Coordinates of C-alpha atoms in Angstrom, one line a residue:
M1 CA -20.8 -21.1 -12.8
K2 CA -23.3 -22.8 -10.4
Y3 CA -25.8 -20.8 -8.5
Q4 CA -27.5 -22.5 -5.7
C5 CA -30.6 -20.6 -4.8
T6 CA -33.1 -20.3 -1.8
K7 CA -36.6 -20.5 -2.7
A8 CA -36.9 -16.7 -2.6
M9 CA -34.2 -16.3 -5.3
L10 CA -35.7 -19.1 -7.5
D11 CA -39.3 -17.4 -7.2
N12 CA -37.7 -14.0 -8.3
L13 CA -35.8 -15.5 -11.1
G14 CA -38.9 -17.1 -12.5
E15 CA -38.4 -18.8 -15.8
K16 CA -34.9 -17.6 -16.1
S17 CA -33.8 -20.4 -13.8
G18 CA -34.7 -23.0 -16.5
D19 CA -33.9 -26.6 -15.9
L20 CA -32.3 -27.2 -12.6
L21 CA -29.0 -28.8 -11.9
P22 CA -28.5 -31.2 -9.1
R23 CA -28.5 -29.7 -5.8
T24 CA -25.7 -31.8 -4.2
G25 CA -22.0 -32.4 -5.0
D26 CA -20.6 -28.8 -5.1
E27 CA -20.9 -27.9 -1.5
D28 CA -16.9 -27.3 -1.4
S29 CA -16.7 -26.0 -4.9
F30 CA -14.9 -22.6 -5.5
F31 CA -17.0 -22.3 -8.7
A32 CA -20.4 -22.7 -7.0
W33 CA -22.2 -19.9 -4.9
H34 CA -25.4 -20.0 -2.8
V35 CA -27.6 -17.2 -3.7
N36 CA -30.2 -15.5 -1.5
Y37 CA -32.9 -12.9 -2.3
C38 CA -34.1 -10.6 0.6
I39 CA -35.2 -7.2 1.8
W40 CA -32.9 -4.7 3.8
N41 CA -34.2 -1.3 4.9
R42 CA -37.2 -1.9 2.4
H43 CA -34.5 -2.4 -0.6
K44 CA -34.3 -5.6 -2.6
V45 CA -30.8 -7.3 -2.0
V46 CA -29.3 -10.3 -3.8
M47 CA -26.2 -11.9 -1.9
A48 CA -24.1 -14.6 -3.1
M49 CA -21.9 -16.8 -0.8
N50 CA -19.0 -18.7 -2.2
N51 CA -19.4 -22.4 -1.3
L52 CA -15.7 -23.0 -0.5
T53 CA -14.6 -19.9 0.8
H54 CA -17.8 -18.3 2.3
Y55 CA -16.9 -15.1 0.4
C56 CA -19.8 -12.8 0.0
V57 CA -20.9 -10.3 -2.6
F58 CA -23.9 -8.1 -2.6
L59 CA -26.2 -6.4 -4.9
Y60 CA -28.4 -3.7 -3.1
R61 CA -31.3 -1.7 -4.2
L62 CA -32.3 -3.8 -7.0
K63 CA -35.1 -3.0 -9.4
P64 CA -37.5 -5.6 -11.0
K65 CA -35.8 -5.2 -14.3
D66 CA -32.4 -6.0 -12.8
M67 CA -33.6 -9.8 -12.1
A68 CA -33.5 -10.0 -15.9
R69 CA -29.9 -9.5 -16.2
I70 CA -28.8 -10.8 -12.6
E71 CA -25.9 -13.2 -14.3
A72 CA -24.3 -10.3 -15.5
L73 CA -24.6 -8.3 -12.3
L74 CA -23.4 -11.2 -10.1
Q75 CA -20.3 -11.5 -12.4
E76 CA -19.7 -7.7 -12.1
A77 CA -20.0 -7.8 -8.4
I78 CA -17.6 -10.7 -8.0
K79 CA -15.2 -9.1 -10.4
R80 CA -15.2 -5.8 -8.3
A81 CA -14.8 -7.7 -5.0
F82 CA -12.0 -9.7 -6.3
L83 CA -10.3 -6.6 -7.7
M84 CA -10.6 -5.0 -4.2
E85 CA -8.8 -8.2 -2.7
G86 CA -5.8 -7.5 -5.3
V87 CA -6.7 -10.1 -7.8
S88 CA -5.5 -8.9 -11.2
E89 CA -8.2 -8.8 -14.1
K90 CA -6.1 -11.6 -15.9
M91 CA -6.6 -13.9 -13.0
I92 CA -10.4 -12.9 -12.6
R93 CA -10.8 -13.8 -16.3
R94 CA -9.2 -17.2 -15.6
Y95 CA -11.5 -17.8 -12.7
F96 CA -14.6 -17.2 -14.9
E97 CA -13.2 -19.3 -17.8
M98 CA -12.7 -22.1 -15.4
A99 CA -16.3 -21.9 -13.6
G100 CA -17.7 -22.4 -17.0
D101 CA -21.2 -21.8 -18.2
V102 CA -24.0 -20.4 -15.6
G103 CA -26.4 -23.0 -13.9
Y104 CA -29.0 -22.8 -11.3
S105 CA -30.1 -25.3 -8.7
Q106 CA -31.7 -25.4 -5.4
S107 CA -29.8 -24.7 -2.3
A108 CA -27.8 -27.6 -1.1
N109 CA -28.8 -28.2 2.4
R110 CA -29.9 -26.4 5.5
S111 CA -26.3 -26.2 6.8
M112 CA -25.2 -24.0 3.7
T113 CA -28.5 -22.1 4.2
S114 CA -27.8 -21.5 7.8
K115 CA -24.0 -20.3 7.2
M116 CA -25.4 -18.0 4.5
N117 CA -28.2 -16.5 6.9
A118 CA -25.5 -16.1 9.5
L119 CA -23.5 -13.8 7.0
V120 CA -26.5 -12.0 6.1
R121 CA -26.7 -11.0 9.9
D122 CA -23.1 -9.8 9.9
A123 CA -23.7 -7.9 6.8
Q124 CA -26.7 -6.1 8.2
F125 CA -24.5 -5.4 11.5
N126 CA -22.0 -3.9 9.1
A127 CA -24.5 -1.8 7.1
R128 CA -22.4 1.7 7.4
F129 CA -20.2 0.0 4.7
L130 CA -23.0 0.2 2.2
D131 CA -22.7 2.5 -0.6
E132 CA -26.1 4.1 -1.5
K133 CA -24.8 5.3 -4.8
T134 CA -24.3 1.9 -6.4
I135 CA -25.7 -1.6 -6.5
F136 CA -22.3 -3.2 -6.2
Q137 CA -21.2 -3.3 -2.6
S138 CA -17.6 -4.2 -2.8
A139 CA -16.7 -2.4 0.6
L140 CA -19.3 -4.6 2.5
S141 CA -17.9 -7.5 0.7
L142 CA -14.4 -6.7 2.0
R143 CA -15.7 -6.0 5.4
C144 CA -17.5 -9.5 5.8
S145 CA -14.6 -11.3 4.2
R146 CA -12.7 -10.3 7.6
M147 CA -15.0 -12.4 9.7
Y148 CA -14.0 -16.0 10.6
R149 CA -15.0 -18.6 8.3
D150 CA -14.6 -21.2 10.8
R151 CA -14.0 -20.4 14.5
Q152 CA -12.3 -23.9 15.2
D153 CA -9.4 -23.4 13.0
R154 CA -9.4 -19.4 13.3
L155 CA -9.2 -18.8 9.5
K156 CA -10.8 -15.7 8.1
I157 CA -12.8 -15.8 5.1
C158 CA -10.1 -13.6 3.2
Q159 CA -7.5 -16.1 4.1
V160 CA -9.3 -18.9 2.8
F161 CA -10.1 -17.0 -0.4
Q162 CA -6.5 -16.5 -0.9
M163 CA -5.4 -20.0 -0.4
A164 CA -8.2 -20.9 -2.8
M165 CA -7.0 -18.6 -5.5
Q166 CA -3.3 -19.7 -5.3
D167 CA -4.5 -23.5 -5.2
I168 CA -7.2 -23.6 -7.9
C169 CA -5.9 -20.7 -10.3
G170 CA -2.3 -21.7 -10.0
L171 CA -1.1 -18.2 -9.0
E172 CA 2.0 -19.5 -7.2
G173 CA 1.3 -17.4 -4.2
N174 CA 1.1 -14.0 -6.1
L175 CA -2.5 -12.9 -6.1
Q176 CA -1.5 -9.4 -7.2
A177 CA 0.3 -10.3 -10.5
V178 CA -0.1 -6.8 -11.9
V179 CA -1.6 -5.0 -8.8
P180 CA 1.2 -2.8 -7.4
S181 CA 1.7 -1.9 -3.8
L182 CA 2.9 1.5 -2.4
Q183 CA 5.8 2.6 -0.3
V184 CA 4.8 5.4 2.2
S185 CA 6.2 7.3 4.9
V186 CA 4.3 8.7 7.9
T187 CA 5.2 11.4 10.2
L188 CA 3.4 12.5 13.4
E189 CA 4.0 16.2 13.7
L190 CA 5.4 17.0 17.1
E191 CA 7.8 20.0 17.7
H192 CA 10.5 18.2 19.6
E193 CA 10.0 14.4 19.1
N194 CA 10.6 12.3 15.9
V195 CA 7.9 9.7 15.6
F196 CA 8.1 8.4 12.1
R197 CA 6.9 5.0 10.1
R198 CA 7.8 3.8 6.7
L199 CA 5.8 0.9 5.3
I200 CA 4.5 -0.8 2.1
V201 CA 0.8 -1.2 1.5
P202 CA -1.3 -2.6 -1.1
S203 CA -2.7 -0.2 -3.5
C204 CA -5.9 -1.7 -3.6
I205 CA -6.9 -1.4 -0.1
S206 CA -9.4 1.4 0.9
F207 CA -8.7 4.2 3.2
F208 CA -10.6 2.7 6.0
Q209 CA -8.0 -0.3 5.8
F210 CA -5.2 2.2 5.9
H211 CA -6.8 4.1 8.9
T212 CA -6.8 0.6 10.8
I213 CA -3.0 0.0 9.8
L214 CA -2.1 3.4 11.0
Q215 CA -3.8 2.9 14.4
E216 CA -1.9 -0.2 14.8
I217 CA 1.5 1.1 13.9
F218 CA 1.1 4.2 15.9
E219 CA -0.6 2.5 18.9
W220 CA -3.7 4.7 18.8
Q221 CA -6.9 3.1 20.2
N222 CA -9.4 3.9 17.4
C223 CA -11.6 5.9 20.1
H224 CA -11.7 9.3 18.1
L225 CA -12.9 10.6 15.1
H226 CA -10.4 10.9 12.0
E227 CA -10.3 12.1 8.5
F228 CA -7.9 12.3 5.4
S229 CA -7.1 15.3 3.8
L230 CA -6.0 15.5 0.2
G231 CA -6.1 19.4 0.2
N232 CA -8.0 22.2 1.5
N233 CA -11.2 21.4 -0.5
D234 CA -10.7 17.4 -0.9
K235 CA -11.6 15.3 2.2
I236 CA -12.0 11.5 2.8
T237 CA -14.0 11.0 6.0
M238 CA -15.4 8.2 8.3
D239 CA -18.4 6.2 6.6
D240 CA -20.8 7.1 9.2
F241 CA -19.9 10.7 9.5
D242 CA -23.3 12.1 8.2
D243 CA -24.3 14.0 11.2
E244 CA -20.8 16.0 11.0
I245 CA -20.7 16.9 7.5
G246 CA -22.0 20.3 8.4
L247 CA -18.5 21.0 10.2
Y248 CA -17.3 21.6 6.5
G249 CA -18.0 24.5 4.3
D250 CA -19.5 24.7 0.9
G251 CA -17.3 23.5 -1.8
I252 CA -15.8 20.7 -0.1
Q253 CA -15.5 17.6 -1.8
I254 CA -16.3 14.8 0.8
R255 CA -16.0 11.0 0.2
E256 CA -16.4 8.1 2.3
E257 CA -13.2 6.0 3.4
S258 CA -14.3 2.6 2.5
H259 CA -15.3 3.6 -0.9
V260 CA -12.1 5.3 -1.9
L261 CA -8.9 3.1 -2.8
L262 CA -5.2 4.1 -2.2
K263 CA -4.7 3.5 -6.0
D264 CA -7.5 6.1 -6.4
V265 CA -5.3 8.6 -4.9
F266 CA -1.7 7.8 -5.1
P267 CA 0.5 8.2 -7.2
E268 CA -1.4 11.0 -8.8
K269 CA -1.3 12.8 -5.3
K270 CA 2.2 12.7 -3.6
S271 CA 1.0 13.6 -0.2
C272 CA -1.9 13.8 2.2
T273 CA -2.5 14.2 5.8
Y274 CA -4.3 12.0 8.4
L275 CA -5.9 13.8 11.4
Y276 CA -7.0 11.5 14.4
D277 CA -8.6 13.0 17.4
F278 CA -10.3 16.3 16.3
G279 CA -9.6 17.6 20.0
D280 CA -6.2 16.8 20.5
S281 CA -5.5 17.2 16.7
W282 CA -2.9 14.5 16.1
Q283 CA -1.6 15.2 12.4
H284 CA 0.1 12.6 10.4
E285 CA 1.9 13.5 7.2
I286 CA 1.8 10.9 4.6
I287 CA 4.3 10.9 2.0
F288 CA 4.0 8.7 -1.3
E289 CA 7.5 7.4 -2.2
R290 CA 7.4 4.8 -4.7
E291 CA 5.4 2.2 -6.5
I292 CA 6.2 -1.5 -6.1
T293 CA 5.2 -4.3 -8.3
G294 CA 5.0 -8.1 -7.5
S295 CA 4.2 -7.4 -3.8
T296 CA 2.0 -9.6 -1.5
L297 CA -1.5 -8.8 -0.2
H298 CA -0.3 -7.7 3.3
A299 CA 1.3 -4.4 4.6
T300 CA 4.8 -4.5 5.9
L301 CA 6.2 -2.3 8.3
L302 CA 9.8 -1.4 7.1
E303 CA 11.0 1.4 9.7
M304 CA 9.9 2.8 12.9
I305 CA 11.3 5.6 14.9
G306 CA 9.8 6.8 18.5
Q307 CA 6.8 5.9 20.3
A308 CA 3.5 8.0 19.6
P309 CA 2.1 9.8 22.6
P310 CA -0.7 8.5 24.8
E311 CA -4.3 9.0 24.0
D312 CA -5.9 12.1 25.4
S313 CA -2.3 13.8 26.2
G314 CA -3.8 17.1 25.2
G315 CA -2.3 17.2 21.6
P316 CA 1.3 18.0 20.8
Y317 CA 1.4 20.9 23.5
G318 CA -0.1 18.9 26.1
Y319 CA 2.3 15.9 25.4
E320 CA 5.5 18.3 25.4
Q321 CA 4.1 19.6 28.7
N322 CA 4.0 16.0 30.3
L323 CA 7.5 15.3 29.0
A324 CA 9.1 18.2 30.5
C325 CA 7.0 17.2 33.8
L326 CA 8.6 13.7 33.8
K327 CA 12.2 15.0 33.4
D328 CA 11.8 17.2 36.7
R329 CA 11.2 15.1 39.7
E330 CA 10.8 18.2 41.6
D331 CA 7.9 19.2 39.5
P332 CA 4.9 19.2 42.0
A333 CA 2.9 17.3 39.3
Y334 CA 5.4 14.6 38.7
E335 CA 3.8 11.7 40.6
E336 CA 0.5 12.4 39.2
T337 CA 1.8 12.6 35.7
L338 CA 3.9 9.5 36.1
Q339 CA 0.7 7.8 37.5
W340 CA -1.5 8.9 34.5
V341 CA 1.3 8.2 31.8
T342 CA 1.7 4.5 33.5
W343 CA -1.9 3.9 33.2
R344 CA -2.2 5.2 29.6
T345 CA 0.6 3.3 28.1
G346 CA -0.1 0.0 30.0
Y347 CA -1.8 -1.5 27.0
R348 CA 0.7 -0.6 24.6
Y349 CA 3.0 -3.3 23.2
F350 CA 3.5 -2.8 19.2
Y351 CA 6.7 -0.4 19.6
Q352 CA 8.3 -2.2 22.4
Y353 CA 8.1 -5.7 20.9
K354 CA 8.4 -4.8 17.2
K355 CA 10.8 -2.1 16.9
D356 CA 13.7 -4.6 16.8
K357 CA 12.2 -7.3 14.6
L358 CA 11.6 -5.1 11.4
P359 CA 10.4 -5.7 8.7
V360 CA 7.0 -6.9 10.2
D361 CA 4.1 -8.0 8.2
L362 CA 0.7 -6.8 9.2
Y363 CA -2.3 -8.7 8.7
I364 CA -4.8 -6.4 10.4
W365 CA -7.7 -5.4 8.3

């Protein structure tokens, strides 16, 4: 494993860096990383960017003594991030075996340093994904890997990472190996309408990623607050929800959605609820159905019944009132309601274009 360090990183490594390796020749290596040392919010941070894929890992709130064990910390950060991407521990061990012994060099060139600095800015923009309770920032790695590596070929970092794992580690297209997927059903709770989805999702994704999938398949617009409830005293909330924590009473366990994986909850829990829009209160019942091995790293929509209500319909009761009005052309509010519903549904396309093309693969997180 080759770590190509900025001057700031080499200065903090001190004598640990030893004799430096040649700085060139590994610009496109999957087993070489560019490493930078910087300060965020007055905390010491080490960031490593893979040369080939531009995948990043982060160590946050480091202490001076941590620099003495930086190799072990970087390896653990890489391992944790790869696990969240769905790579099995067996394949991660193989990656480190192929990478070989650790060596250090200066950064390769200004181009690589510039790319790393750009990713630092992306990471700072997504600082809400930081977990203050640990130095290993896997959720931030996951978020930054959904950025585009090269805007010309429109490939995201995570896509390049998956191809690199397949090509170099010989995974034959199955990155997960022993990481299972989950089949779940999701029902929007309405009194007279049936709005239902059945899908397969990787167990390694976070509840934040699961939220983005639910937004897509129900055609919500992600413009309201949301939460997951695992019971009366167990909530999974938005990451930047600190100001609203007072809404919950004492004795409520609250966890941030970017730091809780589906496999942390299912299959131990058999169900949970997803609440979207605290005003309209759209309740979704999520039922765990079965565990599946040998799946891929994307979600798959298997079944889709009924179209979800438009945003800001006034909740289930308001939606039922709108439907009743649209069935009666003599209703004084018919024209106004028709215009409003047409305006609110003009952006929607998923149900209309996907309902006859199931199953549908979802690459949206």
